[in-house]
mmCIF file of C-alpha atoms in Angstrom:
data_model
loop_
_atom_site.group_PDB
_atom_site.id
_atom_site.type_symbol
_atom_site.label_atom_id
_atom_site.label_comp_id
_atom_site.label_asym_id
_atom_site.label_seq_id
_atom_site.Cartn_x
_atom_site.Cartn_y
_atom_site.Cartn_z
ATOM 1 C CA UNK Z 511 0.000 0.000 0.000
ATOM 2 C CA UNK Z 512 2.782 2.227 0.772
ATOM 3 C CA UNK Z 513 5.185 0.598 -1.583
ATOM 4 C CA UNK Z 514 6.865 -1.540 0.983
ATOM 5 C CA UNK Z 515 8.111 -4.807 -0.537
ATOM 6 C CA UNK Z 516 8.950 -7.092 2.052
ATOM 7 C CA UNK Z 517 6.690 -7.652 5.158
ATOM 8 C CA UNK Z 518 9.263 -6.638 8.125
ATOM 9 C CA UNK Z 519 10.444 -9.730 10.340
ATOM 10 C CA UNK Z 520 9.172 -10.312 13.782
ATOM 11 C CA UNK Z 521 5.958 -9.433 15.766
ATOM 12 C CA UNK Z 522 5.552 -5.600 16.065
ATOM 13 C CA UNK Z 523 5.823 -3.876 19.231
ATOM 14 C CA UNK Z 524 4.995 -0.445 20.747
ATOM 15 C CA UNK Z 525 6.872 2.615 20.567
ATOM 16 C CA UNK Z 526 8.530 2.219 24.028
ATOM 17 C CA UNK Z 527 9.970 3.428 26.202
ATOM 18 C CA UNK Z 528 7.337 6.179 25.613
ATOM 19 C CA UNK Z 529 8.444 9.846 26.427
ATOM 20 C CA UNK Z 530 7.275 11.022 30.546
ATOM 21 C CA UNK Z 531 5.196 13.557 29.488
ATOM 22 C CA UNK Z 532 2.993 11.189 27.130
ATOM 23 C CA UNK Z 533 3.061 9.357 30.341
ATOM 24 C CA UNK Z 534 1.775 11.686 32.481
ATOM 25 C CA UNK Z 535 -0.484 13.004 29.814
ATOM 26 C CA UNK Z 536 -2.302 9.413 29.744
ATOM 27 C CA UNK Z 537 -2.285 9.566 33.569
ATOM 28 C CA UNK Z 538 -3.823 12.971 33.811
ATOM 29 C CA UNK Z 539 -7.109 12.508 31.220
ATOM 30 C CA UNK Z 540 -10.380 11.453 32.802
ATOM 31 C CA UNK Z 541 -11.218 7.571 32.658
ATOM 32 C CA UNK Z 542 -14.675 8.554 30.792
ATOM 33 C CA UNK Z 543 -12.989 9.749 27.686
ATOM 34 C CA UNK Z 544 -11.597 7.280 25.341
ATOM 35 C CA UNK Z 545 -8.948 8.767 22.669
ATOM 36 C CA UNK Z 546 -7.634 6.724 19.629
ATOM 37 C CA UNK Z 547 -7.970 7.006 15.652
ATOM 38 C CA UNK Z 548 -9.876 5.923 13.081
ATOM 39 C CA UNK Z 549 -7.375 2.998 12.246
ATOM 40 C CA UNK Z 550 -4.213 1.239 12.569
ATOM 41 C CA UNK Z 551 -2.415 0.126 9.748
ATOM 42 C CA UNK Z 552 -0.275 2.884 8.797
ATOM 43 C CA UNK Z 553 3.709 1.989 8.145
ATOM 44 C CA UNK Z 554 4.583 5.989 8.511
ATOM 45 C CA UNK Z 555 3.731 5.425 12.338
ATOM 46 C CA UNK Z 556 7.049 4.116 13.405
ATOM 47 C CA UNK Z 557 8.252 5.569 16.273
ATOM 48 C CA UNK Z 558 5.061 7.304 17.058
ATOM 49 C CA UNK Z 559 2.983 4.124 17.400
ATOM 50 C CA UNK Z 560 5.366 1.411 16.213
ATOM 51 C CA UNK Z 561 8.783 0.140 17.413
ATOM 52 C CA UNK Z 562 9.548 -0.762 13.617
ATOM 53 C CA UNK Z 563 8.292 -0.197 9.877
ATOM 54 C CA UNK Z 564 6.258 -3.039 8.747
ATOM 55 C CA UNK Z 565 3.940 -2.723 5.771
ATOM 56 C CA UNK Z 566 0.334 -1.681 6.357
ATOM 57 C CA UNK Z 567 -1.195 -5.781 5.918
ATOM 58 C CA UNK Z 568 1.371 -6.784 8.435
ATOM 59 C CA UNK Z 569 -0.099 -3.377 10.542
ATOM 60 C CA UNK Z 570 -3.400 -4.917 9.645
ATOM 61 C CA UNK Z 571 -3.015 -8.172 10.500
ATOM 62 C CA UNK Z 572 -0.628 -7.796 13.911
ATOM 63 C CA UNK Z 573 -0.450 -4.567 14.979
ATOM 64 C CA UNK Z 574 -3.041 -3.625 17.022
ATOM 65 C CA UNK Z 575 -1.752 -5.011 20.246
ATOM 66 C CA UNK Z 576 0.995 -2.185 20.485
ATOM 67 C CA UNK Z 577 -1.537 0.330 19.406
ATOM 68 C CA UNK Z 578 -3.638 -0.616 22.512
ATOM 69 C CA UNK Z 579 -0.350 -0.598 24.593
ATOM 70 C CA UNK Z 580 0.046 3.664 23.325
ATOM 71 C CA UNK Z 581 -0.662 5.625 26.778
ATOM 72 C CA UNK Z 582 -3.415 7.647 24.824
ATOM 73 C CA UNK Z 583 -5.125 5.076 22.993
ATOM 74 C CA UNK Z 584 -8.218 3.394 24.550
ATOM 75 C CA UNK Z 585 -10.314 3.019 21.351
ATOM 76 C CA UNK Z 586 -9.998 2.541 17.113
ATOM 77 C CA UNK Z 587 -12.035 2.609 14.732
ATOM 78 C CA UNK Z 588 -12.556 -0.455 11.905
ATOM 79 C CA UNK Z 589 -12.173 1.259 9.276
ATOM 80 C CA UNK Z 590 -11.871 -2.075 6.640
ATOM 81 C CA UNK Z 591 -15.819 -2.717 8.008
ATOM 82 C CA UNK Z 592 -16.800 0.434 5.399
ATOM 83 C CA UNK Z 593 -15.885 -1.985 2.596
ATOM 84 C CA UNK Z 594 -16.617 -5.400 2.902
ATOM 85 C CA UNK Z 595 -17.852 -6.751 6.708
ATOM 86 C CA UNK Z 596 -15.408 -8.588 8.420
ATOM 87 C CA UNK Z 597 -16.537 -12.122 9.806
ATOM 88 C CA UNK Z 598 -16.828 -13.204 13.312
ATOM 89 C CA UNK Z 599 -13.256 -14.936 13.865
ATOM 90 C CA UNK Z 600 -11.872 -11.399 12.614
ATOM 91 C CA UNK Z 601 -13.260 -9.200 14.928
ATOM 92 C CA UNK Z 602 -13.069 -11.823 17.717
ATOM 93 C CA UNK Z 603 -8.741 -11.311 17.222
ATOM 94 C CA UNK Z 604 -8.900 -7.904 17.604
ATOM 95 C CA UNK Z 605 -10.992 -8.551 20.529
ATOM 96 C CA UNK Z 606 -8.605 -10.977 22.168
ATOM 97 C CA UNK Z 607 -5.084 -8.413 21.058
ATOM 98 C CA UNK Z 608 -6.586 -5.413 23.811
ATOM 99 C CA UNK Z 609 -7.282 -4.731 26.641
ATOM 100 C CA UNK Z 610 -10.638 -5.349 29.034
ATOM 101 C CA UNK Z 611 -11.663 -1.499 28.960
ATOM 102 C CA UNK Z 612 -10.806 -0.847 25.375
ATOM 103 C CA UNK Z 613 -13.335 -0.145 22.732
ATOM 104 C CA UNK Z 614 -13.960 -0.628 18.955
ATOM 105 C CA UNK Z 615 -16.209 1.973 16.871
ATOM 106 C CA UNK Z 616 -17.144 -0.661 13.485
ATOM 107 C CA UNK Z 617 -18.062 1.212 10.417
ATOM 108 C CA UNK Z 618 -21.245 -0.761 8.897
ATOM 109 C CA UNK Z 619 -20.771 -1.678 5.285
ATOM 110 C CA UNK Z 620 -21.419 0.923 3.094
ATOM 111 C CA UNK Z 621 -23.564 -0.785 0.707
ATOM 112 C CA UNK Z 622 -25.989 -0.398 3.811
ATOM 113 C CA UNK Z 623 -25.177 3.260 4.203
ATOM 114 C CA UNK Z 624 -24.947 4.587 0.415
ATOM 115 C CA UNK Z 625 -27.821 5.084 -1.610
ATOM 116 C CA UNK Z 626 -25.905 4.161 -4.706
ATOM 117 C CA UNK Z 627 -23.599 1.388 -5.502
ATOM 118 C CA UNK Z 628 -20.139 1.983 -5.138
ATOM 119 C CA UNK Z 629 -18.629 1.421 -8.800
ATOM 120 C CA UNK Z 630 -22.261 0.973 -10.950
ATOM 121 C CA UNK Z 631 -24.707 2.998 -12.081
ATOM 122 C CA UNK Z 632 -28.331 3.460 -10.885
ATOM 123 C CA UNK Z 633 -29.679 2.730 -6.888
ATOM 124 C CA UNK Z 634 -27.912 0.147 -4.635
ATOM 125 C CA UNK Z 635 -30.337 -2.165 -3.621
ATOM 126 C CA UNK Z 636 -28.351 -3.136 -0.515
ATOM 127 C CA UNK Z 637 -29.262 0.450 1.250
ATOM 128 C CA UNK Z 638 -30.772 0.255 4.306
ATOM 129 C CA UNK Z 639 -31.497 -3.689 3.929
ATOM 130 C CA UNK Z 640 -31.894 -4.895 7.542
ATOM 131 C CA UNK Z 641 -31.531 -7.815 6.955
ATOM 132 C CA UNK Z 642 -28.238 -8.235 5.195
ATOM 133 C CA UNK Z 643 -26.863 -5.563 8.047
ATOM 134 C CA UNK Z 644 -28.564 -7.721 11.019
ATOM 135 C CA UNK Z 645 -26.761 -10.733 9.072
ATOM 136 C CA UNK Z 646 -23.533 -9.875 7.853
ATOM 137 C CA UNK Z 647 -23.067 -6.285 9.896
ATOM 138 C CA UNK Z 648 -24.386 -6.314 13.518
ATOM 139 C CA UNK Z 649 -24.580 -10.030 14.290
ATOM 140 C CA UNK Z 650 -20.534 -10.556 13.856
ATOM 141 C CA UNK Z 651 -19.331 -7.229 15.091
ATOM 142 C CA UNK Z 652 -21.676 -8.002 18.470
ATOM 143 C CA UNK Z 653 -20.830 -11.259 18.491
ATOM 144 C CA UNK Z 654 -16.603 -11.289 18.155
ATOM 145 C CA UNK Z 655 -16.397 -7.987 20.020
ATOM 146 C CA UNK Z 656 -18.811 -8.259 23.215
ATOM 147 C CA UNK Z 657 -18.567 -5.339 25.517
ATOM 148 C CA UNK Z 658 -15.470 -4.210 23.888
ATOM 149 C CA UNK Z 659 -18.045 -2.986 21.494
ATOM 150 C CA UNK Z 660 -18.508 0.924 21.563
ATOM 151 C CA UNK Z 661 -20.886 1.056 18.945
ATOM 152 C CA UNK Z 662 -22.108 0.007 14.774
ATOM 153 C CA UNK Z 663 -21.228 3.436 12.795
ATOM 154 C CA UNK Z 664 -23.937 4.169 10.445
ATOM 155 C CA UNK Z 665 -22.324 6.982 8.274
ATOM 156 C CA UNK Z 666 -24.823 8.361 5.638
ATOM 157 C CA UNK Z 667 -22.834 10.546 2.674
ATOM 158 C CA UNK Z 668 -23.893 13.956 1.503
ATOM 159 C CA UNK Z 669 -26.047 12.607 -1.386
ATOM 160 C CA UNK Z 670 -28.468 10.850 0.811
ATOM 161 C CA UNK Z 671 -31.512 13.417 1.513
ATOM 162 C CA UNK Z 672 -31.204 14.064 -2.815
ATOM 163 C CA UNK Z 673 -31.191 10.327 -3.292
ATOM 164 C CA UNK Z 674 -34.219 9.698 -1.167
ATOM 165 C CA UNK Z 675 -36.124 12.514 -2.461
ATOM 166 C CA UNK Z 676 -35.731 14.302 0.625
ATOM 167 C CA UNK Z 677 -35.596 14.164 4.628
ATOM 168 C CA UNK Z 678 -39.466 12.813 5.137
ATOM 169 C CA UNK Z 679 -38.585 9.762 2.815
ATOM 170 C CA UNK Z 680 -35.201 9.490 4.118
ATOM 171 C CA UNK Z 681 -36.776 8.961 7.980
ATOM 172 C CA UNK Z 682 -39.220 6.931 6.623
ATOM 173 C CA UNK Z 683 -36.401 4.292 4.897
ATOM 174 C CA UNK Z 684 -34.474 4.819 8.189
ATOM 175 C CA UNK Z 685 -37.442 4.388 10.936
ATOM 176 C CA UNK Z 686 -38.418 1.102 8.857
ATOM 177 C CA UNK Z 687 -34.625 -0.203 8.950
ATOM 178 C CA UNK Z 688 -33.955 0.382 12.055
ATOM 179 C CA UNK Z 689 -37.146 -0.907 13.599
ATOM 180 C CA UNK Z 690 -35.935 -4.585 11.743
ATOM 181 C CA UNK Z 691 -32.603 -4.674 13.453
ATOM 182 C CA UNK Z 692 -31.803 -6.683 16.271
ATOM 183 C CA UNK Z 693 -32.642 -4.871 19.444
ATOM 184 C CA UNK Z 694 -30.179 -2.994 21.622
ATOM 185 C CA UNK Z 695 -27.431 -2.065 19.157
ATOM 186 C CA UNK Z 696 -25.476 -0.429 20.079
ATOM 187 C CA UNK Z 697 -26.125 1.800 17.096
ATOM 188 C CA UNK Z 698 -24.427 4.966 16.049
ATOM 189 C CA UNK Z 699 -25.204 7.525 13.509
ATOM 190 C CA UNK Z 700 -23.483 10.010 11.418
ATOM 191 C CA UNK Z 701 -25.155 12.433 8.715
ATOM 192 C CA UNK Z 702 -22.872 13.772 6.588
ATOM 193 C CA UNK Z 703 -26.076 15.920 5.398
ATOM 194 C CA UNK Z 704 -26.405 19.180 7.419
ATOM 195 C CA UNK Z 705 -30.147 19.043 5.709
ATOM 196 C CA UNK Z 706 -31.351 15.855 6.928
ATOM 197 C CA UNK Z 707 -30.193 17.076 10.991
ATOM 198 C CA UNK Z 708 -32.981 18.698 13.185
ATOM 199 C CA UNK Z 709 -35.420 17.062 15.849
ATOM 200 C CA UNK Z 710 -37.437 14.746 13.030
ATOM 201 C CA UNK Z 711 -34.365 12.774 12.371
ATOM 202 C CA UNK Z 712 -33.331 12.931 16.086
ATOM 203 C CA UNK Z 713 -36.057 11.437 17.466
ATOM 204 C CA UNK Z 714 -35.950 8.188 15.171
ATOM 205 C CA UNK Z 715 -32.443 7.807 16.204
ATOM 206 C CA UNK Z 716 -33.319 8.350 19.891
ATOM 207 C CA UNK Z 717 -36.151 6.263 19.668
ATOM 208 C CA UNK Z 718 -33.838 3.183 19.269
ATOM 209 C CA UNK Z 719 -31.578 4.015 21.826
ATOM 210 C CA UNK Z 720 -29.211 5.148 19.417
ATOM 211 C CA UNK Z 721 -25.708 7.373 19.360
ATOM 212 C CA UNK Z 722 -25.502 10.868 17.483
ATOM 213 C CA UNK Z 723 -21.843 11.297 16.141
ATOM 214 C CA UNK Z 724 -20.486 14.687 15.759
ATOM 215 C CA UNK Z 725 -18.003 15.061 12.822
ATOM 216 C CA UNK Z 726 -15.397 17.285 12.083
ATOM 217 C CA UNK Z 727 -16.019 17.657 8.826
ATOM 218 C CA UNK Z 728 -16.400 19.838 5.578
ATOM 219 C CA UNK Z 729 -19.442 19.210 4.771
ATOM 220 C CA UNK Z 730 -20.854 19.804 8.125
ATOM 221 C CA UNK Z 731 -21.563 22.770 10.360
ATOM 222 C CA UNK Z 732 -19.792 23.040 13.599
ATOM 223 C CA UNK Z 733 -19.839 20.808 16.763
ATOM 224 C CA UNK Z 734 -22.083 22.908 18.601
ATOM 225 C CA UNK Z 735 -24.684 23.204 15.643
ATOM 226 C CA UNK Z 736 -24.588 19.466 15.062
ATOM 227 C CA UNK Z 737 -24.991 19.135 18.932
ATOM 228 C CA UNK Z 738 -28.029 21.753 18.787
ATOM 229 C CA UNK Z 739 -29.514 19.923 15.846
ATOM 230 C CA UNK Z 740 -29.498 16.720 17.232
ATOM 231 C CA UNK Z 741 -31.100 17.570 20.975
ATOM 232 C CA UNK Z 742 -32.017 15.353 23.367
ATOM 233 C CA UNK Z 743 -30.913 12.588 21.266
ATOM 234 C CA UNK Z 744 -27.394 13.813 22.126
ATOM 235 C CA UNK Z 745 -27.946 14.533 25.686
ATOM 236 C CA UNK Z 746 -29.637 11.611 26.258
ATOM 237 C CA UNK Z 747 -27.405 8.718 24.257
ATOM 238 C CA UNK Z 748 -25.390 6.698 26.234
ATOM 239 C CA UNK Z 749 -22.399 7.821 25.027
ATOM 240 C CA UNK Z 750 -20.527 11.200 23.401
ATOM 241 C CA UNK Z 751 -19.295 10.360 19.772
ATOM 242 C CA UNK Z 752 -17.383 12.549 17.900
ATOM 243 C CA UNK Z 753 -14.779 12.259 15.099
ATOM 244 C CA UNK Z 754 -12.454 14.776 13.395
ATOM 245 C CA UNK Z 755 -12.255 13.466 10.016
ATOM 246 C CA UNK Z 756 -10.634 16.199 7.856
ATOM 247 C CA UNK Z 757 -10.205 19.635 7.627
ATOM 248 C CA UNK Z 758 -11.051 22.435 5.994
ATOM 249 C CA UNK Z 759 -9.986 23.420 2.431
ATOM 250 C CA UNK Z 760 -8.493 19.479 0.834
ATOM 251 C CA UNK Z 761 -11.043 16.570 -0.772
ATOM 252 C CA UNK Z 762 -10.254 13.546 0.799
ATOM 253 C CA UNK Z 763 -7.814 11.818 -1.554
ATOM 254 C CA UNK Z 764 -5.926 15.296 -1.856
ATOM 255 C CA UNK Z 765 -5.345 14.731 1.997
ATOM 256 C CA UNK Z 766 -4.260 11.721 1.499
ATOM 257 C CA UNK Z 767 -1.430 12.775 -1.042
ATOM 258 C CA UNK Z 768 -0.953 15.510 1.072
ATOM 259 C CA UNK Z 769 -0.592 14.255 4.531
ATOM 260 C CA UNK Z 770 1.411 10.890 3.673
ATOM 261 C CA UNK Z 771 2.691 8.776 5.645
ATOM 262 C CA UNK Z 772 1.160 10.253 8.427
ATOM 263 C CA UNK Z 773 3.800 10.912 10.737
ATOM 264 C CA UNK Z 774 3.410 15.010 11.076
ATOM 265 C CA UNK Z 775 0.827 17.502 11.658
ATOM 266 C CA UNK Z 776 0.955 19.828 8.485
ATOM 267 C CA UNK Z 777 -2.406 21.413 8.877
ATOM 268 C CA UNK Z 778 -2.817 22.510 12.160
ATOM 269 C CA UNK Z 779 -5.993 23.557 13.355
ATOM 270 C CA UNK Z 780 -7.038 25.062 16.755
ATOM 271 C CA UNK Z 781 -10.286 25.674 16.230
ATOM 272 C CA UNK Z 782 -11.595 21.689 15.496
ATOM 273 C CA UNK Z 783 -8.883 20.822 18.469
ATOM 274 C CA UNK Z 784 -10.264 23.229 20.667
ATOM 275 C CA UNK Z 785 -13.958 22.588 19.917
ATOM 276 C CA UNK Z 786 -13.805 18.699 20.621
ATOM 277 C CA UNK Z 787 -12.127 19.733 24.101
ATOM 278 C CA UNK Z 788 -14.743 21.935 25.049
ATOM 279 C CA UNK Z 789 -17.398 19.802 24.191
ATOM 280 C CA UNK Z 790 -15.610 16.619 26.448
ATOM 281 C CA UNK Z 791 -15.490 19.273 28.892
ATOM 282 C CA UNK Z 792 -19.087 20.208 28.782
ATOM 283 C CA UNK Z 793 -20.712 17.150 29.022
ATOM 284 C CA UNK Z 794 -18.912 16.693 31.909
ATOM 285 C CA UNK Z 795 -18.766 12.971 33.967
ATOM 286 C CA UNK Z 796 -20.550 11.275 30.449
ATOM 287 C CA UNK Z 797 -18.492 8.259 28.889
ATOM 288 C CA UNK Z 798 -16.860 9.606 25.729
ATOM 289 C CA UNK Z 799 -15.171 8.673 22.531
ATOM 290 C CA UNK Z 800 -13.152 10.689 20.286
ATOM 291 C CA UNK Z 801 -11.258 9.459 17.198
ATOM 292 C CA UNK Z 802 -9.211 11.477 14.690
ATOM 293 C CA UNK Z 803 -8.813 10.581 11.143
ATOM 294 C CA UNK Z 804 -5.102 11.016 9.642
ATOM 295 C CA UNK Z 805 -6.413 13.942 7.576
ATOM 296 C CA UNK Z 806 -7.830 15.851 9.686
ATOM 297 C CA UNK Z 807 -4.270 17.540 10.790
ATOM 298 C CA UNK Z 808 -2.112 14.810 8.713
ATOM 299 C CA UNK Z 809 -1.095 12.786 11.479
ATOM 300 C CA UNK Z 810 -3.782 11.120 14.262
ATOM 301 C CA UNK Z 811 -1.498 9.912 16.692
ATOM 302 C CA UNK Z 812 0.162 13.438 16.696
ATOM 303 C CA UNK Z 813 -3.596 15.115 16.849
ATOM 304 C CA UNK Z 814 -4.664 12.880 19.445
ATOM 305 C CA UNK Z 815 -1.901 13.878 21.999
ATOM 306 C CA UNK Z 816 -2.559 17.402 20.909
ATOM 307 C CA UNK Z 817 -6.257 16.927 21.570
ATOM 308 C CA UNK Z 818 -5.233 14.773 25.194
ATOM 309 C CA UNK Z 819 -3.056 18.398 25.792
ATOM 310 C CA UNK Z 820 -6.184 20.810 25.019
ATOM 311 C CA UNK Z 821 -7.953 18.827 27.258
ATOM 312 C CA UNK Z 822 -5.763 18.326 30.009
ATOM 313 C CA UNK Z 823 -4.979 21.807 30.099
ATOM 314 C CA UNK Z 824 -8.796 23.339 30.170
ATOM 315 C CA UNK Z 825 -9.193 20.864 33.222
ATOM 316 C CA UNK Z 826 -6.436 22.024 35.149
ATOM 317 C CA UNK Z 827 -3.985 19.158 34.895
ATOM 318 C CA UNK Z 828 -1.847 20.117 31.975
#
């Protein structure tokens, strides 16, 4: 992927001995709030994740047992889920290579989550089907991850509200999905549509119990709007989501080109830093789970610690 040839020799380890003040900085942020990134498998980690390079299948495959052993990192994201669901035995390794309290946010298929087929023309007939996403989405992420389970990700794109022919239908399609998936999730939702957000949509998705997730993202408003739009389904959920995906100004494959191999922050920005900290400060003693996405700053290890630091510091303890 990163035009590695070889797969390096040997298991891969952490980053240790890792520097005091990371230390400290793990020490010093409140057990509710979970930190990590929206994968694992990136070679350009060494040293910042990584005690060697190994290619990003070999990352895949074996690494995620030194990314649960970073002093910041109590969560990840499964990325791979988006395009093609893993099955059982897969996410029942990751389960056993962390940690008791550790936690995994799976990204449903998005064949579920797209209105249109990825790669041919006309309507994908796989959106919203409950019952391929009870069968081949929630029942092996529940069932290989257990508790370690934070949440299923349901991220809708842009398009959807235009593809549905509008919010009404789009609730309707979701209500009737959700209401034929298996009971008690846990479920999570994303809109990537700043016109499908408001108290219609919140209510469906609080009336199964389910998990608003704030996004850092371009095509969104800001984390207090998205927080205002969804309500009491935010206030209420079980748990804070949010995830700063990328940031302003770059498409996502220009980030990409950009950014690699993700060992540096290039585009810093204070403002999405400073907004996720002040919203884990505001909701206070809630449970809490924040991932960053490479592009959002070009390096999520490097933006996590930042955000730990922002944190840390509006508490007091930094």
């Amino acid at each position: 992927m990163f035009g590695l040839g070889e797969e390096a020799a040997g298991p891969v380890g952490p980053a240790a001995p890792w520097p005091d003040a990371l230390l400290r900085l793990g020490e010093d942020l409140p057990r509710t709030v979970r930190l990590g990134t929206s994968s694992w498998s990136f070679p350009g980690w060494e040293g910042l994740v990584y005690d060697r390079r190994a290619s990003a299948s070999v990352l895949a495959r074996h690494g995620l047992g030194a990314y649960a052993a970073h002093p910041l990192f109590r969560a990840v994201g499964v990325d791979r889920s988006y395009y093609a669901p893993p099955a059982v035995e897969v996410f029942a390794d990751y389960a056993a290579a962390v940690p008791d309290d550790f936690r995994f946010l799976v990204k449903a298929h998005g064949e579920v989550t797209s209105p249109s087929s990825r790669g041919r023309a006309g309507s994908n007939p796989r959106f919203l089907d409950a019952d391929y996403a009870a069968e081949e989405v929630v029942g092996p992420a529940r069932a290989g991850l257990g508790e370690k389970l934070a949440a299923i990700l349901f991220q809708f794109p842009s398009h959807t509200g235009a593809a549905c022919g509008g919010a009404r239908p789009f609730r309707r399609r979701l209500e009737g999905f959700l209401e034929r998936l298996p009971a008690g999730g846990p479920y999570a939702f994303e809109v990537r549509a700043a016109n499908l957000l408001g108290p219609p949509l919140a209510a469906v998705v609080e009336g199964v119990g389910g998990i608003p997730c704030l996004s850092v993202h371009p095509s969104l408003p800001g984390l207090g709007e998205q927080r205002a739009a969804w309500g009491d389904a935010f206030a209420r959920a079980p748990l804070v989501l949010a995830r700063w995906m990328l940031g302003p100004g770059l498409e996502y494959r220009a980030a990409v080109e950009r950014y690699r191999p993700f060992d540096a922050l290039i585009d810093v920005d204070p403002h999405a830093r400073a907004g996720l900290a002040e919203l884990l400060l505001a909701e206070g003693a809630r449970p809490a789970l924040v991932l960053v996405n490479n592009k959002a700053e070009g390096s999520a290890p490097r933006s996590v610690e930042a955000l730990a630091e922002a944190l840390c510091r509006r508490k007091g303890t930094g």
